[in-house]
């Protein structure tokens, strides 16, 4: 199976923490949608032997588009790709866009899953992050959406400056009370050249503290598991049957095509990414050129990718797959690097699966980095399998 990701590079306003590619000017919307539609057609040969299981609209803020514009892009996918029966088609949406009229229009469209960017149910957090919606809109849009959509996810952010443990737990409880089957929760990170970084440097906003984020994450895990949600990937929680196909495909290393400016693609052997400049993207696509850079992954790159993605999942990574895909020397290297984390109870072995413990979950990215091959001198077998 394979996936299609479509990046819609428009937002009403800039969130203080965001470093994704977007524009707050909608002046080139028509030309952008024409270019995205054309890229969908241009990239189809890459998936001529693939069946697409899901289409995901991210951004930016895809919900700023008219429903007809979204349907036109979905139709383009159906015209040029082999789409499986009943695919998952997700739209990222902001609460302020999800009026009752918009929700009804989306429910009548081909969209069958909403991913709603709530981030917090508290006004002070939303103002700090410069979100376009308020807390009341967050609750109202989810309540309305549940009447028309069975498959809904919402996003929350923890580790926000001055967010107490009590307020974070209340956020989680408010989300659970809305009875959505999927919740994604992310630690607030300070990205370079964002407004958040600038405000922290100037002392306008207190710094983000890793210790607070780790406490919030621990509370999150306990609360979600106690209410029947499965932590199928570090940041994602779902009731049985509601794992995100897009998320699962990514963490399982399946192929995906990224359409639109700044979108990334992966085919198992190569990574590619489109230019993150709207006018240059439109100009190139109009001239039937793909404005992208491509990186061919070495055996070691692919091993590192496997470790990075699989270690974040509840299944962990398979020692058998490591040996089969990369060679027994890679497997031996992995086990030797993992030993200290096994001794510290940050990892455990479940038959042939190397899995992060609850204690190690918040540290999983750092643990993965310890398991990476860092340079040619460390590569066993000089890049060859046994």
mmCIF file of N, CA and C in Angstrom, residues 57 66-78 105-106 108-111:
data_model
loop_
_atom_site.group_PDB
_atom_site.id
_atom_site.type_symbol
_atom_site.label_atom_id
_atom_site.label_comp_id
_atom_site.label_asym_id
_atom_site.label_seq_id
_atom_site.Cartn_x
_atom_site.Cartn_y
_atom_site.Cartn_z
ATOM 1 N N UNK A 57 -4.597 15.544 3.481
ATOM 2 C CA UNK A 57 -4.424 16.970 3.226
ATOM 3 C C UNK A 57 -3.844 17.627 4.474
ATOM 4 N N UNK A 66 -12.247 25.900 -0.166
ATOM 5 C CA UNK A 66 -13.645 25.543 -0.356
ATOM 6 C C UNK A 66 -13.736 24.030 -0.546
ATOM 7 N N UNK A 67 -14.847 23.451 -0.130
ATOM 8 C CA UNK A 67 -15.003 22.005 -0.229
ATOM 9 C C UNK A 67 -14.894 21.536 -1.675
ATOM 10 N N UNK A 68 -15.414 22.302 -2.601
ATOM 11 C CA UNK A 68 -15.309 21.938 -4.012
ATOM 12 C C UNK A 68 -13.867 21.894 -4.491
ATOM 13 N N UNK A 69 -13.033 22.766 -3.963
ATOM 14 C CA UNK A 69 -11.615 22.773 -4.340
ATOM 15 C C UNK A 69 -10.912 21.521 -3.829
ATOM 16 N N UNK A 70 -11.285 21.087 -2.633
ATOM 17 C CA UNK A 70 -10.709 19.860 -2.074
ATOM 18 C C UNK A 70 -11.156 18.656 -2.892
ATOM 19 N N UNK A 71 -12.445 18.605 -3.227
ATOM 20 C CA UNK A 71 -12.962 17.484 -4.018
ATOM 21 C C UNK A 71 -12.299 17.402 -5.380
ATOM 22 N N UNK A 72 -12.001 18.550 -5.978
ATOM 23 C CA UNK A 72 -11.345 18.546 -7.291
ATOM 24 C C UNK A 72 -9.970 17.893 -7.210
ATOM 25 N N UNK A 73 -9.237 18.123 -6.119
ATOM 26 C CA UNK A 73 -7.923 17.502 -5.953
ATOM 27 C C UNK A 73 -8.063 16.002 -5.698
ATOM 28 N N UNK A 74 -9.073 15.617 -4.938
ATOM 29 C CA UNK A 74 -9.315 14.191 -4.712
ATOM 30 C C UNK A 74 -9.679 13.508 -6.026
ATOM 31 N N UNK A 75 -10.508 14.164 -6.837
ATOM 32 C CA UNK A 75 -10.869 13.605 -8.139
ATOM 33 C C UNK A 75 -9.639 13.402 -9.012
ATOM 34 N N UNK A 76 -8.705 14.348 -8.950
ATOM 35 C CA UNK A 76 -7.469 14.215 -9.724
ATOM 36 C C UNK A 76 -6.697 12.973 -9.289
ATOM 37 N N UNK A 77 -6.677 12.709 -7.984
ATOM 38 C CA UNK A 77 -6.004 11.501 -7.491
ATOM 39 C C UNK A 77 -6.681 10.248 -8.049
ATOM 40 N N UNK A 78 -8.007 10.234 -8.038
ATOM 41 C CA UNK A 78 -8.734 9.081 -8.569
ATOM 42 C C UNK A 78 -8.511 8.919 -10.070
ATOM 43 N N UNK A 105 -20.887 20.447 4.469
ATOM 44 C CA UNK A 105 -20.333 20.349 3.119
ATOM 45 C C UNK A 105 -19.233 19.291 3.061
ATOM 46 N N UNK A 106 -18.362 19.270 4.070
ATOM 47 C CA UNK A 106 -17.288 18.287 4.104
ATOM 48 C C UNK A 106 -17.837 16.868 4.255
ATOM 49 N N UNK A 108 -20.549 15.791 3.090
ATOM 50 C CA UNK A 108 -21.121 15.393 1.809
ATOM 51 C C UNK A 108 -20.042 15.168 0.745
ATOM 52 N N UNK A 109 -18.804 15.487 1.091
ATOM 53 C CA UNK A 109 -17.695 15.326 0.151
ATOM 54 C C UNK A 109 -17.066 13.947 0.321
ATOM 55 N N UNK A 110 -15.887 13.760 -0.276
ATOM 56 C CA UNK A 110 -15.179 12.487 -0.172
ATOM 57 C C UNK A 110 -14.291 12.395 1.071
ATOM 58 N N UNK A 111 -14.194 13.489 1.825
ATOM 59 C CA UNK A 111 -13.451 13.479 3.079
ATOM 60 C C UNK A 111 -14.172 12.579 4.083
#
